[in-house]
PDB file of C-alpha atoms in Angstrom:
ATOM      1  CA  MET A   1       0.000   0.000   0.000  1.00 47.00           C
ATOM      2  CA  ARG A   2       1.396   3.374  -1.022  1.00 57.00           C
ATOM      3  CA  ASN A   3       1.766   5.940   1.747  1.00 66.00           C
ATOM      4  CA  GLY A   4       3.045   8.837  -0.372  1.00 67.00           C
ATOM      5  CA  PRO A   5       0.954  11.277  -2.415  1.00 74.00           C
ATOM      6  CA  SER A   6      -0.437  10.005  -5.695  1.00 78.00           C
ATOM      7  CA  TRP A   7       0.385  11.529  -9.063  1.00 83.00           C
ATOM      8  CA  PHE A   8      -3.119  12.962  -9.203  1.00 80.00           C
ATOM      9  CA  ASN A   9      -2.646  14.835  -5.914  1.00 82.00           C
ATOM     10  CA  VAL A  10       0.755  16.148  -6.954  1.00 84.00           C
ATOM     11  CA  THR A  11      -0.567  17.276 -10.343  1.00 87.00           C
ATOM     12  CA  SER A  12      -3.598  18.962  -8.753  1.00 87.00           C
ATOM     13  CA  VAL A  13      -1.449  20.862  -6.273  1.00 87.00           C
ATOM     14  CA  ALA A  14       1.012  21.890  -8.989  1.00 88.00           C
ATOM     15  CA  LEU A  15      -1.757  23.148 -11.266  1.00 90.00           C
ATOM     16  CA  GLY A  16      -3.397  25.005  -8.395  1.00 90.00           C
ATOM     17  CA  LEU A  17      -0.157  26.723  -7.392  1.00 88.00           C
ATOM     18  CA  ALA A  18       0.591  27.574 -11.026  1.00 89.00           C
ATOM     19  CA  PHE A  19      -2.873  29.069 -11.439  1.00 89.00           C
ATOM     20  CA  LEU A  20      -2.388  31.241  -8.357  1.00 85.00           C
ATOM     21  CA  TYR A  21       1.232  32.335  -8.688  1.00 86.00           C
ATOM     22  CA  LEU A  22       2.192  32.111 -12.367  1.00 89.00           C
ATOM     23  CA  PRO A  23       0.513  35.460 -13.249  1.00 86.00           C
ATOM     24  CA  ILE A  24       2.382  37.136 -10.388  1.00 86.00           C
ATOM     25  CA  ILE A  25       5.677  35.613 -11.524  1.00 87.00           C
ATOM     26  CA  LEU A  26       5.085  36.835 -15.081  1.00 86.00           C
ATOM     27  CA  LEU A  27       4.274  40.322 -13.793  1.00 84.00           C
ATOM     28  CA  VAL A  28       7.528  40.416 -11.826  1.00 86.00           C
ATOM     29  CA  ILE A  29       9.544  39.183 -14.836  1.00 86.00           C
ATOM     30  CA  TYR A  30       8.041  41.717 -17.238  1.00 83.00           C
ATOM     31  CA  SER A  31       8.666  44.545 -14.787  1.00 84.00           C
ATOM     32  CA  PHE A  32      12.336  44.136 -15.822  1.00 85.00           C
ATOM     33  CA  ASN A  33      11.485  44.233 -19.528  1.00 83.00           C
ATOM     34  CA  ASP A  34      13.426  46.839 -21.489  1.00 81.00           C
ATOM     35  CA  SER A  35      10.668  47.213 -24.086  1.00 80.00           C
ATOM     36  CA  ARG A  36       7.794  49.630 -23.616  1.00 78.00           C
ATOM     37  CA  LEU A  37       5.490  46.948 -25.008  1.00 75.00           C
ATOM     38  CA  VAL A  38       4.674  44.816 -21.980  1.00 71.00           C
ATOM     39  CA  THR A  39       3.930  41.717 -24.078  1.00 72.00           C
ATOM     40  CA  VAL A  40       7.205  41.833 -26.037  1.00 75.00           C
ATOM     41  CA  TRP A  41      10.451  40.930 -24.272  1.00 79.00           C
ATOM     42  CA  GLY A  42      13.167  43.424 -25.137  1.00 78.00           C
ATOM     43  CA  GLY A  43      15.893  42.370 -22.743  1.00 81.00           C
ATOM     44  CA  PHE A  44      16.588  42.745 -19.037  1.00 82.00           C
ATOM     45  CA  SER A  45      16.488  46.287 -17.680  1.00 82.00           C
ATOM     46  CA  THR A  46      15.579  48.222 -14.549  1.00 83.00           C
ATOM     47  CA  ARG A  47      14.744  51.413 -16.439  1.00 83.00           C
ATOM     48  CA  TRP A  48      11.053  51.322 -15.525  1.00 83.00           C
ATOM     49  CA  TYR A  49      11.830  51.427 -11.818  1.00 85.00           C
ATOM     50  CA  GLY A  50      13.699  54.644 -12.518  1.00 82.00           C
ATOM     51  CA  GLU A  51      10.813  55.932 -14.603  1.00 82.00           C
ATOM     52  CA  LEU A  52       8.478  55.079 -11.742  1.00 81.00           C
ATOM     53  CA  LEU A  53      10.287  57.549  -9.495  1.00 82.00           C
ATOM     54  CA  ASN A  54       9.303  60.296 -11.936  1.00 82.00           C
ATOM     55  CA  ASN A  55       5.640  59.207 -12.083  1.00 81.00           C
ATOM     56  CA  GLN A  56       4.316  61.304  -9.227  1.00 84.00           C
ATOM     57  CA  GLN A  57       0.693  60.275  -9.754  1.00 83.00           C
ATOM     58  CA  LEU A  58       1.417  56.583  -9.194  1.00 82.00           C
ATOM     59  CA  LEU A  59       3.628  57.341  -6.189  1.00 84.00           C
ATOM     60  CA  ASP A  60       0.937  59.515  -4.602  1.00 87.00           C
ATOM     61  CA  ALA A  61      -1.688  56.811  -5.176  1.00 87.00           C
ATOM     62  CA  ALA A  62       0.612  54.179  -3.643  1.00 85.00           C
ATOM     63  CA  TRP A  63       1.238  56.367  -0.576  1.00 88.00           C
ATOM     64  CA  VAL A  64      -2.506  56.934  -0.113  1.00 89.00           C
ATOM     65  CA  THR A  65      -3.135  53.191  -0.439  1.00 89.00           C
ATOM     66  CA  LEU A  66      -0.531  52.278   2.190  1.00 88.00           C
ATOM     67  CA  ARG A  67      -1.849  54.866   4.656  1.00 91.00           C
ATOM     68  CA  VAL A  68      -5.445  53.781   4.149  1.00 92.00           C
ATOM     69  CA  ALA A  69      -4.520  50.110   4.507  1.00 91.00           C
ATOM     70  CA  PHE A  70      -2.498  50.643   7.685  1.00 92.00           C
ATOM     71  CA  LEU A  71      -5.062  52.839   9.449  1.00 94.00           C
ATOM     72  CA  SER A  72      -8.127  50.856   8.397  1.00 94.00           C
ATOM     73  CA  ALA A  73      -6.471  47.531   9.304  1.00 93.00           C
ATOM     74  CA  SER A  74      -5.476  48.849  12.727  1.00 93.00           C
ATOM     75  CA  ILE A  75      -8.952  50.188  13.506  1.00 94.00           C
ATOM     76  CA  ALA A  76     -10.610  47.051  12.107  1.00 93.00           C
ATOM     77  CA  THR A  77      -8.342  44.862  14.252  1.00 93.00           C
ATOM     78  CA  LEU A  78      -9.319  46.760  17.397  1.00 93.00           C
ATOM     79  CA  LEU A  79     -13.052  46.669  16.661  1.00 92.00           C
ATOM     80  CA  GLY A  80     -12.990  43.106  15.326  1.00 91.00           C
ATOM     81  CA  THR A  81     -11.165  41.826  18.416  1.00 91.00           C
ATOM     82  CA  LEU A  82     -13.700  43.515  20.699  1.00 90.00           C
ATOM     83  CA  ALA A  83     -16.571  42.066  18.652  1.00 89.00           C
ATOM     84  CA  ALA A  84     -15.058  38.571  18.865  1.00 89.00           C
ATOM     85  CA  LEU A  85     -14.688  38.907  22.640  1.00 88.00           C
ATOM     86  CA  VAL A  86     -18.343  39.907  22.942  1.00 86.00           C
ATOM     87  CA  LEU A  87     -19.545  37.012  20.787  1.00 85.00           C
ATOM     88  CA  VAL A  88     -17.430  34.411  22.604  1.00 83.00           C
ATOM     89  CA  ARG A  89     -17.490  35.620  26.212  1.00 79.00           C
ATOM     90  CA  SER A  90     -20.871  37.323  26.663  1.00 78.00           C
ATOM     91  CA  GLY A  91     -23.055  34.271  26.132  1.00 72.00           C
ATOM     92  CA  ARG A  92     -26.628  34.922  25.085  1.00 76.00           C
ATOM     93  CA  PHE A  93     -27.857  38.497  25.504  1.00 75.00           C
ATOM     94  CA  LEU A  94     -30.650  40.610  24.110  1.00 78.00           C
ATOM     95  CA  GLY A  95     -29.817  41.550  20.532  1.00 78.00           C
ATOM     96  CA  ARG A  96     -27.043  38.969  20.095  1.00 77.00           C
ATOM     97  CA  THR A  97     -28.507  37.677  16.816  1.00 82.00           C
ATOM     98  CA  LEU A  98     -28.790  41.210  15.439  1.00 85.00           C
ATOM     99  CA  PHE A  99     -25.274  42.084  16.607  1.00 81.00           C
ATOM    100  CA  SER A 100     -23.677  38.988  15.088  1.00 83.00           C
ATOM    101  CA  GLY A 101     -25.637  39.530  11.866  1.00 82.00           C
ATOM    102  CA  MET A 102     -24.381  43.105  11.583  1.00 83.00           C
ATOM    103  CA  VAL A 103     -20.796  42.001  12.282  1.00 83.00           C
ATOM    104  CA  TYR A 104     -20.815  39.231   9.665  1.00 83.00           C
ATOM    105  CA  ALA A 105     -23.016  40.941   7.049  1.00 84.00           C
ATOM    106  CA  PRO A 106     -20.087  42.309   4.961  1.00 85.00           C
ATOM    107  CA  LEU A 107     -18.833  38.735   4.512  1.00 84.00           C
ATOM    108  CA  VAL A 108     -21.782  37.852   2.276  1.00 84.00           C
ATOM    109  CA  MET A 109     -22.800  41.291   1.035  1.00 85.00           C
ATOM    110  CA  PRO A 110     -21.699  42.166  -2.524  1.00 86.00           C
ATOM    111  CA  GLU A 111     -19.105  44.923  -2.632  1.00 87.00           C
ATOM    112  CA  VAL A 112     -21.273  47.002  -4.950  1.00 89.00           C
ATOM    113  CA  ILE A 113     -24.121  47.005  -2.426  1.00 89.00           C
ATOM    114  CA  LEU A 114     -21.754  47.811   0.436  1.00 89.00           C
ATOM    115  CA  GLY A 115     -20.104  50.637  -1.474  1.00 89.00           C
ATOM    116  CA  LEU A 116     -23.429  52.105  -2.586  1.00 90.00           C
ATOM    117  CA  SER A 117     -24.897  51.944   0.921  1.00 90.00           C
ATOM    118  CA  LEU A 118     -21.861  53.715   2.382  1.00 90.00           C
ATOM    119  CA  LEU A 119     -22.043  56.341  -0.350  1.00 90.00           C
ATOM    120  CA  LEU A 120     -25.708  57.012   0.470  1.00 91.00           C
ATOM    121  CA  LEU A 121     -24.800  57.224   4.158  1.00 90.00           C
ATOM    122  CA  PHE A 122     -22.083  59.820   3.567  1.00 89.00           C
ATOM    123  CA  VAL A 123     -24.410  61.816   1.335  1.00 89.00           C
ATOM    124  CA  ALA A 124     -27.195  61.665   3.943  1.00 90.00           C
ATOM    125  CA  VAL A 125     -24.963  62.990   6.730  1.00 88.00           C
ATOM    126  CA  ASP A 126     -23.419  65.541   4.348  1.00 85.00           C
ATOM    127  CA  GLN A 127     -19.934  64.127   4.817  1.00 85.00           C
ATOM    128  CA  ALA A 128     -17.426  65.193   2.178  1.00 86.00           C
ATOM    129  CA  ARG A 129     -15.877  62.120   0.582  1.00 86.00           C
ATOM    130  CA  GLY A 130     -12.124  61.763   0.775  1.00 86.00           C
ATOM    131  CA  PHE A 131      -9.363  60.050   2.691  1.00 88.00           C
ATOM    132  CA  TRP A 132     -11.263  59.372   5.913  1.00 90.00           C
ATOM    133  CA  THR A 133     -14.404  58.112   4.231  1.00 91.00           C
ATOM    134  CA  VAL A 134     -12.309  55.469   2.462  1.00 92.00           C
ATOM    135  CA  ILE A 135     -10.824  54.460   5.822  1.00 93.00           C
ATOM    136  CA  ILE A 136     -14.314  54.153   7.342  1.00 92.00           C
ATOM    137  CA  ALA A 137     -15.461  52.064   4.389  1.00 91.00           C
ATOM    138  CA  HIS A 138     -12.455  49.726   4.533  1.00 92.00           C
ATOM    139  CA  THR A 139     -12.781  49.379   8.297  1.00 93.00           C
ATOM    140  CA  THR A 140     -16.423  48.413   7.885  1.00 90.00           C
ATOM    141  CA  PHE A 141     -15.824  45.405   5.658  1.00 88.00           C
ATOM    142  CA  ALA A 142     -12.436  44.380   7.116  1.00 91.00           C
ATOM    143  CA  MET A 143     -13.673  44.262  10.709  1.00 91.00           C
ATOM    144  CA  CYS A 144     -15.789  41.157  10.083  1.00 90.00           C
ATOM    145  CA  TYR A 145     -12.785  39.201   8.781  1.00 91.00           C
ATOM    146  CA  VAL A 146     -10.785  40.106  11.880  1.00 91.00           C
ATOM    147  CA  ALA A 147     -13.714  39.048  14.092  1.00 90.00           C
ATOM    148  CA  VAL A 148     -13.880  35.632  12.424  1.00 89.00           C
ATOM    149  CA  VAL A 149     -10.131  34.999  12.800  1.00 89.00           C
ATOM    150  CA  VAL A 150      -9.945  36.163  16.432  1.00 89.00           C
ATOM    151  CA  GLN A 151     -13.145  34.322  17.358  1.00 88.00           C
ATOM    152  CA  SER A 152     -11.672  31.050  16.113  1.00 85.00           C
ATOM    153  CA  ARG A 153      -8.641  31.694  18.326  1.00 83.00           C
ATOM    154  CA  LEU A 154     -10.795  32.475  21.360  1.00 84.00           C
ATOM    155  CA  THR A 155     -12.956  29.374  20.937  1.00 81.00           C
ATOM    156  CA  GLY A 156     -10.199  27.050  22.125  1.00 77.00           C
ATOM    157  CA  PHE A 157      -8.914  29.428  24.789  1.00 77.00           C
ATOM    158  CA  ASP A 158      -8.355  27.975  28.280  1.00 75.00           C
ATOM    159  CA  VAL A 159     -10.368  30.273  30.550  1.00 78.00           C
ATOM    160  CA  SER A 160      -8.733  28.746  33.636  1.00 79.00           C
ATOM    161  CA  LEU A 161      -5.599  30.771  32.864  1.00 79.00           C
ATOM    162  CA  GLU A 162      -7.530  34.007  33.303  1.00 79.00           C
ATOM    163  CA  GLU A 163      -9.223  32.680  36.418  1.00 79.00           C
ATOM    164  CA  ALA A 164      -5.863  31.780  37.920  1.00 82.00           C
ATOM    165  CA  ALA A 165      -4.511  35.269  37.233  1.00 81.00           C
ATOM    166  CA  GLN A 166      -7.568  36.905  38.803  1.00 80.00           C
ATOM    167  CA  ASP A 167      -7.360  34.594  41.833  1.00 79.00           C
ATOM    168  CA  LEU A 168      -3.837  35.903  42.368  1.00 79.00           C
ATOM    169  CA  GLY A 169      -5.181  39.469  42.472  1.00 81.00           C
ATOM    170  CA  CYS A 170      -4.775  40.558  38.859  1.00 81.00           C
ATOM    171  CA  PRO A 171      -7.485  43.025  37.752  1.00 83.00           C
ATOM    172  CA  PRO A 172      -9.616  42.065  34.713  1.00 80.00           C
ATOM    173  CA  LEU A 173      -8.067  44.665  32.399  1.00 83.00           C
ATOM    174  CA  ARG A 174      -4.522  43.692  33.349  1.00 85.00           C
ATOM    175  CA  THR A 175      -5.473  40.029  32.996  1.00 84.00           C
ATOM    176  CA  PHE A 176      -6.548  40.679  29.432  1.00 83.00           C
ATOM    177  CA  PHE A 177      -3.304  42.436  28.479  1.00 83.00           C
ATOM    178  CA  SER A 178      -1.015  40.098  30.434  1.00 82.00           C
ATOM    179  CA  VAL A 179      -2.678  36.714  29.826  1.00 81.00           C
ATOM    180  CA  THR A 180      -5.388  36.782  27.170  1.00 83.00           C
ATOM    181  CA  LEU A 181      -3.856  39.071  24.568  1.00 84.00           C
ATOM    182  CA  PRO A 182      -0.432  37.337  24.387  1.00 83.00           C
ATOM    183  CA  ILE A 183      -2.160  33.987  23.810  1.00 82.00           C
ATOM    184  CA  ILE A 184      -4.547  35.211  21.111  1.00 85.00           C
ATOM    185  CA  LEU A 185      -1.943  37.551  19.579  1.00 84.00           C
ATOM    186  CA  PRO A 186      -1.229  35.250  16.587  1.00 82.00           C
ATOM    187  CA  GLY A 187      -4.915  35.427  15.671  1.00 85.00           C
ATOM    188  CA  VAL A 188      -4.974  39.203  16.131  1.00 88.00           C
ATOM    189  CA  VAL A 189      -1.881  39.622  13.948  1.00 86.00           C
ATOM    190  CA  ALA A 190      -3.363  37.304  11.305  1.00 85.00           C
ATOM    191  CA  GLY A 191      -6.551  39.368  11.334  1.00 89.00           C
ATOM    192  CA  TRP A 192      -4.564  42.588  10.894  1.00 90.00           C
ATOM    193  CA  MET A 193      -2.635  41.128   7.973  1.00 86.00           C
ATOM    194  CA  LEU A 194      -5.850  39.955   6.328  1.00 87.00           C
ATOM    195  CA  ALA A 195      -7.465  43.373   6.788  1.00 91.00           C
ATOM    196  CA  PHE A 196      -4.345  45.105   5.451  1.00 90.00           C
ATOM    197  CA  THR A 197      -4.308  42.889   2.353  1.00 86.00           C
ATOM    198  CA  LEU A 198      -8.025  43.367   1.695  1.00 89.00           C
ATOM    199  CA  SER A 199      -7.620  47.133   1.914  1.00 90.00           C
ATOM    200  CA  LEU A 200      -4.689  47.088  -0.512  1.00 86.00           C
ATOM    201  CA  ASP A 201      -6.724  45.048  -2.990  1.00 83.00           C
ATOM    202  CA  ASP A 202     -10.042  46.904  -2.776  1.00 87.00           C
ATOM    203  CA  LEU A 203     -11.319  48.751  -5.823  1.00 86.00           C
ATOM    204  CA  VAL A 204     -15.122  48.686  -5.782  1.00 88.00           C
ATOM    205  CA  VAL A 205     -15.826  50.061  -2.287  1.00 90.00           C
ATOM    206  CA  ALA A 206     -13.116  52.716  -2.596  1.00 89.00           C
ATOM    207  CA  SER A 207     -14.565  53.850  -5.932  1.00 88.00           C
ATOM    208  CA  PHE A 208     -17.865  54.684  -4.226  1.00 90.00           C
ATOM    209  CA  THR A 209     -16.434  56.394  -1.152  1.00 89.00           C
ATOM    210  CA  THR A 210     -13.354  58.225  -2.409  1.00 87.00           C
ATOM    211  CA  GLY A 211     -13.024  61.891  -3.209  1.00 83.00           C
ATOM    212  CA  PRO A 212     -10.476  64.438  -4.422  1.00 81.00           C
ATOM    213  CA  GLY A 213      -6.969  63.695  -3.230  1.00 78.00           C
ATOM    214  CA  ALA A 214      -7.810  60.150  -2.083  1.00 82.00           C
ATOM    215  CA  THR A 215      -7.242  58.083  -5.215  1.00 85.00           C
ATOM    216  CA  THR A 216      -5.957  54.654  -4.238  1.00 87.00           C
ATOM    217  CA  LEU A 217      -3.494  52.648  -6.294  1.00 84.00           C
ATOM    218  CA  PRO A 218      -6.043  50.038  -7.523  1.00 86.00           C
ATOM    219  CA  MET A 219      -8.246  52.881  -8.788  1.00 87.00           C
ATOM    220  CA  LYS A 220      -5.292  54.564 -10.495  1.00 85.00           C
ATOM    221  CA  ILE A 221      -4.130  51.318 -12.103  1.00 82.00           C
ATOM    222  CA  TYR A 222      -7.647  50.477 -13.262  1.00 83.00           C
ATOM    223  CA  SER A 223      -8.063  53.891 -14.882  1.00 82.00           C
ATOM    224  CA  GLN A 224      -4.740  53.497 -16.718  1.00 77.00           C
ATOM    225  CA  VAL A 225      -5.240  49.847 -17.704  1.00 76.00           C
ATOM    226  CA  ARG A 226      -8.311  50.792 -19.710  1.00 74.00           C
ATOM    227  CA  LEU A 227      -5.955  52.776 -21.960  1.00 72.00           C
ATOM    228  CA  GLY A 228      -3.254  50.083 -21.939  1.00 71.00           C
ATOM    229  CA  VAL A 229      -0.821  48.564 -19.450  1.00 72.00           C
ATOM    230  CA  THR A 230       2.387  50.526 -19.018  1.00 76.00           C
ATOM    231  CA  PRO A 231       5.706  49.143 -17.699  1.00 80.00           C
ATOM    232  CA  GLU A 232       5.502  51.473 -14.690  1.00 81.00           C
ATOM    233  CA  ILE A 233       2.403  49.597 -13.524  1.00 82.00           C
ATOM    234  CA  ASN A 234       4.333  46.338 -13.614  1.00 83.00           C
ATOM    235  CA  ALA A 235       7.143  47.944 -11.634  1.00 85.00           C
ATOM    236  CA  ILE A 236       4.983  49.374  -8.853  1.00 83.00           C
ATOM    237  CA  SER A 237       2.946  46.163  -8.670  1.00 83.00           C
ATOM    238  CA  THR A 238       6.179  44.212  -8.208  1.00 87.00           C
ATOM    239  CA  ILE A 239       7.255  46.552  -5.415  1.00 85.00           C
ATOM    240  CA  LEU A 240       3.918  46.071  -3.638  1.00 82.00           C
ATOM    241  CA  VAL A 241       4.144  42.295  -4.010  1.00 84.00           C
ATOM    242  CA  GLY A 242       7.627  42.362  -2.517  1.00 85.00           C
ATOM    243  CA  LEU A 243       6.532  44.662   0.307  1.00 82.00           C
ATOM    244  CA  VAL A 244       3.600  42.449   1.242  1.00 79.00           C
ATOM    245  CA  ALA A 245       5.792  39.338   1.056  1.00 83.00           C
ATOM    246  CA  VAL A 246       8.388  40.878   3.367  1.00 84.00           C
ATOM    247  CA  VAL A 247       5.717  41.949   5.873  1.00 78.00           C
ATOM    248  CA  VAL A 248       4.088  38.509   5.846  1.00 78.00           C
ATOM    249  CA  ILE A 249       7.409  36.708   6.341  1.00 84.00           C
ATOM    250  CA  ALA A 250       8.491  39.083   9.123  1.00 81.00           C
ATOM    251  CA  VAL A 251       5.190  38.791  10.985  1.00 75.00           C
ATOM    252  CA  SER A 252       5.151  35.014  10.546  1.00 78.00           C
ATOM    253  CA  LEU A 253       8.657  34.701  11.976  1.00 82.00           C
ATOM    254  CA  MET A 254       7.772  36.996  14.868  1.00 78.00           C
ATOM    255  CA  THR A 255       4.597  35.042  15.627  1.00 75.00           C
ATOM    256  CA  LYS A 256       6.398  31.712  15.422  1.00 79.00           C
ATOM    257  CA  ARG A 257       9.155  32.936  17.734  1.00 81.00           C
ATOM    258  CA  GLN A 258       6.579  34.161  20.225  1.00 74.00           C
ATOM    259  CA  GLU A 259       4.720  30.840  20.085  1.00 75.00           C
ATOM    260  CA  VAL A 260       7.968  28.911  20.692  1.00 80.00           C
ATOM    261  CA  ARG A 261       8.767  31.175  23.629  1.00 78.00           C
ATOM    262  CA  ARG A 262       5.286  30.631  25.065  1.00 73.00           C
ATOM    263  CA  GLN A 263       5.628  26.844  24.775  1.00 78.00           C
ATOM    264  CA  GLN A 264       8.996  27.032  26.516  1.00 79.00           C
ATOM    265  CA  ASP A 265       7.466  29.074  29.358  1.00 72.00           C
ATOM    266  CA  ILE A 266       4.670  26.519  29.717  1.00 73.00           C
ATOM    267  CA  ARG A 267       7.119  23.619  29.870  1.00 79.00           C
ATOM    268  CA  LEU A 268       9.255  25.510  32.394  1.00 76.00           C
ATOM    269  CA  ALA A 269       6.237  26.193  34.590  1.00 69.00           C
ATOM    270  CA  GLU A 270       5.174  22.538  34.427  1.00 72.00           C
ATOM    271  CA  ALA A 271       8.701  21.451  35.334  1.00 74.00           C
ATOM    272  CA  GLN A 272       8.750  23.778  38.344  1.00 69.00           C
ATOM    273  CA  GLN A 273       5.388  22.480  39.534  1.00 66.00           C
ATOM    274  CA  ALA A 274       6.609  18.893  39.230  1.00 63.00           C
TER     275      ALA A 274
END
């Protein structure tokens, strides 16, 4: 009896990975194309990265996108973590079904409907659309993803650890920051990364809620792609891919190191008790 993977499984995984990553690899390769025609290879060159430094519109859009993604992901992580704590720890309370439905609604709601509803809201309250309205919009749909990730982490949480800390005189707030948060931190960080990535990628919701001076990079690229892909777009897309990859690897290493340290502390405490 064979214990290793079959040829069908290997082929399926290879085709799946190729489908996901081959377009990104081609984009990175053609960002070093010397030819202005993005579909014709003209030799290796880094000239378009130099040209990108002179394209102020793309650089401004990239800076707006990074700021929006960072702020919206941070706010969504805070609100999503609080929502997950309420759903896991509060038990059944009046309005729980409505609250959970409102938290998870953006998961199943089409982006067009979400963007249009937020646009009507900003118009109704006479709020000028711009940088902060995009942040509010991105926080709205990213918060539910953070809540799902953190809630899954809290589901298997050992409540006796908090009870032990409180029995030793630790206040509830300090217990959360000293005991609960370090344990669920990998889930919180994963939720932040997911929210950050979703904000970077969003086009539809931002199109409804943006205003003058708040053009994000996906909107700028989409407006230029309709007239034809330029090598500068390949270059800035490659930089963003590299930036996201570096952040993901750094956060993963940090989370893994923290998890190893936590396991070592647990084993040390068990050894001392024995």
